[in-house]
Coordinates of C-alpha atoms and ligand atoms in Angstrom, one line a residue:
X1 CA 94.2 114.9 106.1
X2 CA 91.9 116.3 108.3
X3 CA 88.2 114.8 107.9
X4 CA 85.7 115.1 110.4
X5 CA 82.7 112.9 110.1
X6 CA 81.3 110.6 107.9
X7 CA 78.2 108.2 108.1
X8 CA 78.0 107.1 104.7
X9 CA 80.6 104.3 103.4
X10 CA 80.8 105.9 100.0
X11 CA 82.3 108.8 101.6
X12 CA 84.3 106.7 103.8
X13 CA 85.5 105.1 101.0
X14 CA 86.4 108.1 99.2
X15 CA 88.8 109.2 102.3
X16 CA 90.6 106.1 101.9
X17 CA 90.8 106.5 97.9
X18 CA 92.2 110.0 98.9
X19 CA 95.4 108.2 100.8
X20 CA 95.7 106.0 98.2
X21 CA 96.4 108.2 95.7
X22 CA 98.8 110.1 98.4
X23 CA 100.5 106.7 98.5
X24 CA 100.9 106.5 94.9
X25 CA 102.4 109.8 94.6
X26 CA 105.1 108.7 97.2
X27 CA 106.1 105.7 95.5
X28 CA 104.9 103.2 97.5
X29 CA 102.0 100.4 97.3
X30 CA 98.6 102.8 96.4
X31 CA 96.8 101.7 99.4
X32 CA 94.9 104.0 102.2
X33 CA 92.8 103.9 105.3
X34 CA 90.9 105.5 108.0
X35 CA 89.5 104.4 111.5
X36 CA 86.4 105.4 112.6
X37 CA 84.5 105.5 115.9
X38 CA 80.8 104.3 116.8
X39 CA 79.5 107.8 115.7
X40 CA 81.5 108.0 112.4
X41 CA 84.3 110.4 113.6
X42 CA 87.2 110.0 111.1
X43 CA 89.7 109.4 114.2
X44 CA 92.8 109.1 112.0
X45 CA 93.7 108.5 107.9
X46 CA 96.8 107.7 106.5
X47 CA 98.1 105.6 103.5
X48 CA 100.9 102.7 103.3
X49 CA 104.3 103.7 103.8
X50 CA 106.3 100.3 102.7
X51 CA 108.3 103.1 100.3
X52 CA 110.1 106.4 100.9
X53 CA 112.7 107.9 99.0
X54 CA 112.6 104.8 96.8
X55 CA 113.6 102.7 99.5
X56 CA 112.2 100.4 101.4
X57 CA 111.2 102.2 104.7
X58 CA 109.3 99.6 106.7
X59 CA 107.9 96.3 105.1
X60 CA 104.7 96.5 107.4
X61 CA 103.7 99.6 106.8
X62 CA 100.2 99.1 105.7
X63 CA 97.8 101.3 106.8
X64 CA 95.6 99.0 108.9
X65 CA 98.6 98.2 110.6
X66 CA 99.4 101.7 111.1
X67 CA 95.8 102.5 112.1
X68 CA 96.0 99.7 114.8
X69 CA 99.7 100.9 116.2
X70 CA 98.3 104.5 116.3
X71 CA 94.7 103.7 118.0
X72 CA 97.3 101.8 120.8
X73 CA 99.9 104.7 120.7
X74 CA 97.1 107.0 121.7
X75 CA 95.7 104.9 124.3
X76 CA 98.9 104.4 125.8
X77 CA 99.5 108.0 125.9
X78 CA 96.0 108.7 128.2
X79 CA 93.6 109.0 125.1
X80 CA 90.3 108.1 126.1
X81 CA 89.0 105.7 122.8
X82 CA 86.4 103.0 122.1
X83 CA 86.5 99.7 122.5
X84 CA 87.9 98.0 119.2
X85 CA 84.9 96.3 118.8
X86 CA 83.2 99.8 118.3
X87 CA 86.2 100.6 115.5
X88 CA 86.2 100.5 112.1
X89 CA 88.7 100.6 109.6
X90 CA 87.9 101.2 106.1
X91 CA 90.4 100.3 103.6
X92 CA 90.9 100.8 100.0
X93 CA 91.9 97.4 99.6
X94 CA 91.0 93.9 100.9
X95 CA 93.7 93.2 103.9
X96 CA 96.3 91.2 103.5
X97 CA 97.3 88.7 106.1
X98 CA 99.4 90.5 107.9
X99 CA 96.7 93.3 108.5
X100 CA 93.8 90.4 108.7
X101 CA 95.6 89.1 111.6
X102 CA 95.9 92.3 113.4
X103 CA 92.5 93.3 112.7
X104 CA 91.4 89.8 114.5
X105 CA 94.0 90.2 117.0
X106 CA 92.8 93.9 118.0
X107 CA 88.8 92.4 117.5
X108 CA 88.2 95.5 115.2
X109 CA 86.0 95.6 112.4
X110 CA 86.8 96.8 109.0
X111 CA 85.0 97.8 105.6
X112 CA 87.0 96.9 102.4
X113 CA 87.0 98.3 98.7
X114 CA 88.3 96.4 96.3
X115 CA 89.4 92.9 96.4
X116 CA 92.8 91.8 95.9
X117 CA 93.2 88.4 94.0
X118 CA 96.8 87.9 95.2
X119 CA 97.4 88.8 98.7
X120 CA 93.8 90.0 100.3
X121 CA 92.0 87.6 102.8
X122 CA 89.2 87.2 100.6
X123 CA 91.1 86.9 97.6
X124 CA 88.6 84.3 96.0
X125 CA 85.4 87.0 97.4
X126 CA 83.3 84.2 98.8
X127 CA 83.9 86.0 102.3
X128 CA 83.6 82.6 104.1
X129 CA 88.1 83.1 105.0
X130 CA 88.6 80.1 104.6
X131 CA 92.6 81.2 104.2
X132 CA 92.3 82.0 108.2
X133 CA 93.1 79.0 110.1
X134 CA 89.5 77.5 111.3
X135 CA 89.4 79.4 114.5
X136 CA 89.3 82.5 113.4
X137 CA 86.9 82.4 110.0
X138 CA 83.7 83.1 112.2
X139 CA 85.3 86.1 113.6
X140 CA 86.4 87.5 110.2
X141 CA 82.7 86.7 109.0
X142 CA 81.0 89.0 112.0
X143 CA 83.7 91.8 111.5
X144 CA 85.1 92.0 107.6
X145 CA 82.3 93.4 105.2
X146 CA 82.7 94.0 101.5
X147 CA 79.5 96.7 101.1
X148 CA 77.7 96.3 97.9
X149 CA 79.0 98.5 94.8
X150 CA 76.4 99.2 92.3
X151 CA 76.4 99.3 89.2
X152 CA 77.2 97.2 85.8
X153 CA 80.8 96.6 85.5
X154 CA 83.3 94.5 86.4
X155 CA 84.0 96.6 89.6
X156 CA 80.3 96.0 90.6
X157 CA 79.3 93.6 93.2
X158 CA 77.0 92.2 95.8
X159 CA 77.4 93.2 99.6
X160 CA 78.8 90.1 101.6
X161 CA 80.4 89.4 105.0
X162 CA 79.5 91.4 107.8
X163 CA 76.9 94.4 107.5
X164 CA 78.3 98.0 107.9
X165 CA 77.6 98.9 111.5
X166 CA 74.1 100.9 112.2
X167 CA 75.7 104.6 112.0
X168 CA 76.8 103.9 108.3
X169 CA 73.1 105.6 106.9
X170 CA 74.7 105.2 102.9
X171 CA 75.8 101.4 102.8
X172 CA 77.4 100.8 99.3
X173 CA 80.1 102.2 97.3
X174 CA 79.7 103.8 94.2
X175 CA 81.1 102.4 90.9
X176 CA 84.1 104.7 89.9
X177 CA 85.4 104.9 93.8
X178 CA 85.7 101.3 94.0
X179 CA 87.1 101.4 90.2
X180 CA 89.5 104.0 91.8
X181 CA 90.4 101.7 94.7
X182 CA 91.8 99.1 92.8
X183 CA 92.9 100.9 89.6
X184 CA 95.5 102.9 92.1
X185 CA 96.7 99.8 93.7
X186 CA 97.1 97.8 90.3
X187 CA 99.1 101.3 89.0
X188 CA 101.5 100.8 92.0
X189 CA 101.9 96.7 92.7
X190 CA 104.3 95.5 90.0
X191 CA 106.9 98.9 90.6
X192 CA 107.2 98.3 94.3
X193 CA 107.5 94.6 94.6
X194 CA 110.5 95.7 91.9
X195 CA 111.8 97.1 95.0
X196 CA 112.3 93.7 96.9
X197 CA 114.4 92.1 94.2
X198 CA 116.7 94.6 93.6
X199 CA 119.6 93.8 96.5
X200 CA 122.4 92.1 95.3
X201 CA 122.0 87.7 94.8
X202 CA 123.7 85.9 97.7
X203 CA 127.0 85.2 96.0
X204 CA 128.0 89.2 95.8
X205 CA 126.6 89.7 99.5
X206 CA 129.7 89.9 101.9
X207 CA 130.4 89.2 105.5
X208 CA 130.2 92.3 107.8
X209 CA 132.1 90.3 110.4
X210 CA 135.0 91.6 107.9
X211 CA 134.0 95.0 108.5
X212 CA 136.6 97.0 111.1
X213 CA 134.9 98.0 114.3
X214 CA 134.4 101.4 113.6
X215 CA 132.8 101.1 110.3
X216 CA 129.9 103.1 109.7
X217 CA 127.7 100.2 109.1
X218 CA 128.9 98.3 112.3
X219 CA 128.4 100.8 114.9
X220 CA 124.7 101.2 113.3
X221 CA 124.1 97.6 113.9
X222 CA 125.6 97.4 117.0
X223 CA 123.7 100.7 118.0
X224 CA 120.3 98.9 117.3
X225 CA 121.2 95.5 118.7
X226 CA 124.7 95.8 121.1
X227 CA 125.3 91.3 120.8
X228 CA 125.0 92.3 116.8
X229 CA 127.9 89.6 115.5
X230 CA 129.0 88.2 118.5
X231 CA 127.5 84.7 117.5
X232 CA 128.2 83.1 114.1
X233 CA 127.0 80.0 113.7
X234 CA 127.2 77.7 110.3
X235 CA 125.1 79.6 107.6
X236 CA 121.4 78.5 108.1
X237 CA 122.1 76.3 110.8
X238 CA 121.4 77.7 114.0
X239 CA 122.8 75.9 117.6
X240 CA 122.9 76.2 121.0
X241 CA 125.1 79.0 120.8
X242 CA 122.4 81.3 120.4
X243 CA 120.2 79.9 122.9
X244 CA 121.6 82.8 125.6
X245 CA 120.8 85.7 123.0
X246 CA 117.2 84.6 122.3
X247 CA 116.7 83.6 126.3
X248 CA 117.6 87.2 126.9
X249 CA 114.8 89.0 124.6
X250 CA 112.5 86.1 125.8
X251 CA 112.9 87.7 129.4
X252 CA 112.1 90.8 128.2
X253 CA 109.2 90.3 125.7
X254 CA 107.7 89.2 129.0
X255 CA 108.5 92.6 130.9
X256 CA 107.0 94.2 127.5
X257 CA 103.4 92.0 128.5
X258 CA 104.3 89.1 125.8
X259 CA 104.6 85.9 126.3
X260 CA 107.8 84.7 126.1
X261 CA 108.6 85.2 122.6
X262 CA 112.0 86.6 120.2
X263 CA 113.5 86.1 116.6
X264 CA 116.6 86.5 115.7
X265 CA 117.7 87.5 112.3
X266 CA 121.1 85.8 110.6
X267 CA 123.2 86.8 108.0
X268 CA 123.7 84.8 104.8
X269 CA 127.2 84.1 106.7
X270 CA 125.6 82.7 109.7
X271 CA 126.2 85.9 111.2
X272 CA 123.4 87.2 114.5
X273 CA 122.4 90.7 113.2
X274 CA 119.4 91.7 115.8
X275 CA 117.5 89.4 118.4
X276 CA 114.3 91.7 119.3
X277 CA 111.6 91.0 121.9
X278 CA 107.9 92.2 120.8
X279 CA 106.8 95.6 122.6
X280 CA 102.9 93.8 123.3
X281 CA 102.2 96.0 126.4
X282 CA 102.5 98.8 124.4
X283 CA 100.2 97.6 120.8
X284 CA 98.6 94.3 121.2
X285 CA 100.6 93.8 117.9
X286 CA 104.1 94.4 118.5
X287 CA 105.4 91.0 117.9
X288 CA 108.8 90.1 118.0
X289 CA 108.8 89.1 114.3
X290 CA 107.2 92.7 113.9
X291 CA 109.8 94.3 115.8
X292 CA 112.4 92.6 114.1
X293 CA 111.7 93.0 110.3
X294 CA 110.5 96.8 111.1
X295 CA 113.7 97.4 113.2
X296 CA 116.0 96.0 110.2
X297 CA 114.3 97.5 107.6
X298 CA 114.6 100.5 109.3
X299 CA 118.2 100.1 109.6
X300 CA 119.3 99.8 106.1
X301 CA 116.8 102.9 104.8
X302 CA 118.5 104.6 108.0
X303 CA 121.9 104.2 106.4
X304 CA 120.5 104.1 102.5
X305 CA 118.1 107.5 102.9
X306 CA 120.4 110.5 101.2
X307 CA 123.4 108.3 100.9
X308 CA 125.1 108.0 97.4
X309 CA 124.8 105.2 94.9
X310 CA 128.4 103.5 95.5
X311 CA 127.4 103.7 100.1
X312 CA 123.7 102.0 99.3
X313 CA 125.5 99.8 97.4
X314 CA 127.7 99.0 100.3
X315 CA 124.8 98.9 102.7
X316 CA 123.0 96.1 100.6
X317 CA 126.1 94.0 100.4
X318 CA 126.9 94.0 104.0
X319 CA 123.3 93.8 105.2
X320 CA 121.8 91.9 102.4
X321 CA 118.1 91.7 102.3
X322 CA 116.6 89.0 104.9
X323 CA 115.7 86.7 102.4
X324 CA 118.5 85.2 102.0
X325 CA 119.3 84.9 106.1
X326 CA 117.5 83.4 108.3
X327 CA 114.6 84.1 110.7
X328 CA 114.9 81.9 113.9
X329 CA 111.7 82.4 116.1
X330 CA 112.1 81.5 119.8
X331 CA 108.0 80.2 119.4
X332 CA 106.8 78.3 116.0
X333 CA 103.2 79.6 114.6
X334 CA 100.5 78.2 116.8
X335 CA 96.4 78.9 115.0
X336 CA 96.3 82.9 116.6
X337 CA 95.8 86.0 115.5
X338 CA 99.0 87.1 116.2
X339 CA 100.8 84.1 114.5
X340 CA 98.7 84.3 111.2
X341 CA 100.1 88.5 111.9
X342 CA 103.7 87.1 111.9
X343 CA 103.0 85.0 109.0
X344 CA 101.8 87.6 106.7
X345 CA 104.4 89.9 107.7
X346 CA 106.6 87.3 106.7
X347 CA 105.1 87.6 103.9
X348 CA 104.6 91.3 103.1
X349 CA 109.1 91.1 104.0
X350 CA 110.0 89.0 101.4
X351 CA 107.2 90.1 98.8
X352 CA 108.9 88.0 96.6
X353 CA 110.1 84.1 96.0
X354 CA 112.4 83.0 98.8
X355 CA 115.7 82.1 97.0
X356 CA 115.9 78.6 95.6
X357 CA 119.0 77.9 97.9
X358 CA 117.3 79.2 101.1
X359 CA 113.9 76.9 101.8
X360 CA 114.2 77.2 105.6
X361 CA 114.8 81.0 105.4
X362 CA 112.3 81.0 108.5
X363 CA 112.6 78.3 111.5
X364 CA 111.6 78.4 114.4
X365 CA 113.2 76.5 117.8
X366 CA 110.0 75.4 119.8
X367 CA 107.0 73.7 117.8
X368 CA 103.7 74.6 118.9
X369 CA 101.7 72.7 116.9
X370 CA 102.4 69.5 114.6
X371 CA 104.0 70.6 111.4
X372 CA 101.6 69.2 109.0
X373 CA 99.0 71.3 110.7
X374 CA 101.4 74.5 110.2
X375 CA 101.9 73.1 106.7
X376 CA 98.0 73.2 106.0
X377 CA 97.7 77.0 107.5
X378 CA 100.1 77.7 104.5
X379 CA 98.8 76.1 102.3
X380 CA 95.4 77.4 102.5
X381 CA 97.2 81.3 102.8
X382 CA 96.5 83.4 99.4
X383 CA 98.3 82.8 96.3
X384 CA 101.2 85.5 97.0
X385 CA 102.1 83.6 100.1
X386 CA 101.2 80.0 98.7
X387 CA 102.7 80.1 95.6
X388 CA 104.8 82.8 95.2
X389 CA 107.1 83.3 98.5
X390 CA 106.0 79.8 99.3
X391 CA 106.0 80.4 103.2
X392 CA 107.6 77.1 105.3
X393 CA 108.6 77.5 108.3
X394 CA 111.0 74.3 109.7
X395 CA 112.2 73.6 112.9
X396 CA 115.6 74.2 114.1
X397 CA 118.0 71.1 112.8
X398 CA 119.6 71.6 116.2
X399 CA 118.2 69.6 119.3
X400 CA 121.1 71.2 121.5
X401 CA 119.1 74.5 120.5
X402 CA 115.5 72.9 121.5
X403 CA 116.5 71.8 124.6
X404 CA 117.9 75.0 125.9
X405 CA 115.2 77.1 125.4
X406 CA 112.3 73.9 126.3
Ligands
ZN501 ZN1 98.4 94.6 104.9

């Protein structure tokens, strides 16, 4: 949508109610967003794309994730832009972790709408964050800001967190926008997390290591990731064995400007599907783990998107969702921006309990902080994460495995 300029957050807010209700017609979570400069020039809008075609398209397709990629697409490409720390995004809905953490990674600021109770960062609206780890609460308080909505009802509330910044001249939403911010996301939540529960349970999922070289579903895997299947390793229990294939992508997150890191996805079976190095020289938040879950996402609507009922069928049973694989990350969380990213995109893959059977769906080979430590950054995450996916992340059974990549 083309929008020129806007120095008054109600306005602002009504762009990113706009995309929400875009979103909602697509199918997909009814969330929107824009990023503006230090003048109020709308530099981009656009709404979540985590469903198209009634598939899931790409599990971290938010749109203040989106807004970030793009604002570092554009730079890469020559485009002269401010500093993040003159940015802001405006979104219809409090960011989720995911988002928060790119938000603090970039050091953008960003004006939220409505709160949500499940998955947003300020899901309890005290803004004081504390489900950030400790480090980075002061930051969110001098950069997230909830503007005041007047009025009387239940969508009315006081301003807190960080004032709108000084080219904002109207500072407060009105009633039925913010009403409209959350009614559209509430109208979509329940129908797409639907989405992530309906692949097939782990006992019908079947090995693609079966599957004859040429098969459709093969050659796409192996297009993506060429070592795709040539490790297997005991279901959930990862060894040395694919120390070589996460060394490699370690190499070259570095020559992408990371540092050092990779994850691996396995199959149910045990099987490698994709080992991805993050792309951080080219978006300050492409992580591996965002490279990964994006790239197999991607994948499966790839060869789901306008295929019939009996081949998406065959897709989800040979590529079964993630949840019940596992995640190995070269590098455990540490307190970061980035690793409370990964965390939330964890989070925002799975959308949903981790099977019963599967509680060390994600490990990770080295630590880089004492568990209980990583255990209390969980804990304190909001309720979707806490209590409902009940995020854990174990380290590698394997000591073989440790000491290869240490
Ligand atoms: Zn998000």
């Amino acid at each position: 949508m083309a929008f020129k300029k806007t120095i008054d957050v109600q306005a602002a807010v009504a762009i990113a109610a706009a995309e929400a209700i875009a979103a909602k017609t697509q199918g997909t979570f009814g969330v929107g967003g824009l990023m503006l400069d230090q003048h109020g020039n709308v530099l981009q809008s656009l709404h979540n794309n985590v469903i198209k075609q009634g598939l899931i398209f790409d599990p971290t397709a938010h749109g203040e994730r989106q807004l970030i990629d793009w604002y570092y697409a554009e730079r890469a490409k020559g485009r002269e832009l401010p500093a993040p720390e003159d940015i802001t995004l405006v979104t219809s809905l409090d960011p989720c972790c995911m988002c928060s953490g790119a938000i603090l990674a970039g050091g953008f600021n960003v004006v939220v709408a409505a709160p949500d109770k499940n998955a947003g960062i300020n899901f309890d609206q005290a803004a004081t964050f504390d489900a950030l780890p400790a480090s980075l609460r002061a930051q969110a308080g001098a950069s997230f800001g909830y503007p005041a909505v007047l009025g009387s009802s239940q969508y009315s509330r006081a301003g807190s967190g960080a004032a709108p910044k000084s080219f904002f001249i109207g500072k407060t939403i009105a009633e039925p926008t913010q009403a409209l911010c959350s009614l559209v996301f509430e109208a979509t939540s329940a129908e797409v997390m639907e989405k992530f529960s309906t692949d097939p349970s782990q006992e019908l999922l079947r090995d693609p290591a079966t599957l004859a070289p040429d098969h459709a579903i093969v050659r796409a895997l192996k297009q993506l990731y060429p070592d795709a299947l040539a490790y297997r390793c005991a279901p959930r229990l990862p060894d040395a064995g694919l120390a070589p294939f996460l060394t490699q992508a370690m190499a070259r997150d570095r020559e992408h400007g990371g540092a050092g890191d990779a994850v691996a996805l396995l199959d149910s079976f045990g099987n490698l599907l994709l080992c991805m190095p993050g792309r951080m020289s080219q978006s300050g938040i492409r992580s591996a783990f965002m490279e990964t879950t994006r790239a197999y996402a991607q994948l499966r609507y790839k060869l789901m998107n306008g295929a019939t009922l009996a081949q998406q069928d065959e897709v989800r049973k040979f590529l079964g969702h993630p949840k019940d694989g596992t995640f190995v990350f070269a590098h455990g969380p540490d307190g970061g921006a980035v690793s409370f990213m990964n965390l939330g995109a964890y989070g925002s893959t799975m959308e949903g309990p981790l099977p019963a059977a599967n509680p060390t769906q994600f490990q990770y080979v080295l630590s880089a902080m004492p568990e209980a430590d990583l255990a209390a950054i969980c804990a304190a995450m909001p309720p979707l994460y806490r209590d409902v996916i009940r995020i854990r992340p174990t380290p590698v059974a394997d000591h073989a495995l440790i000491a290869a990549l240490t």
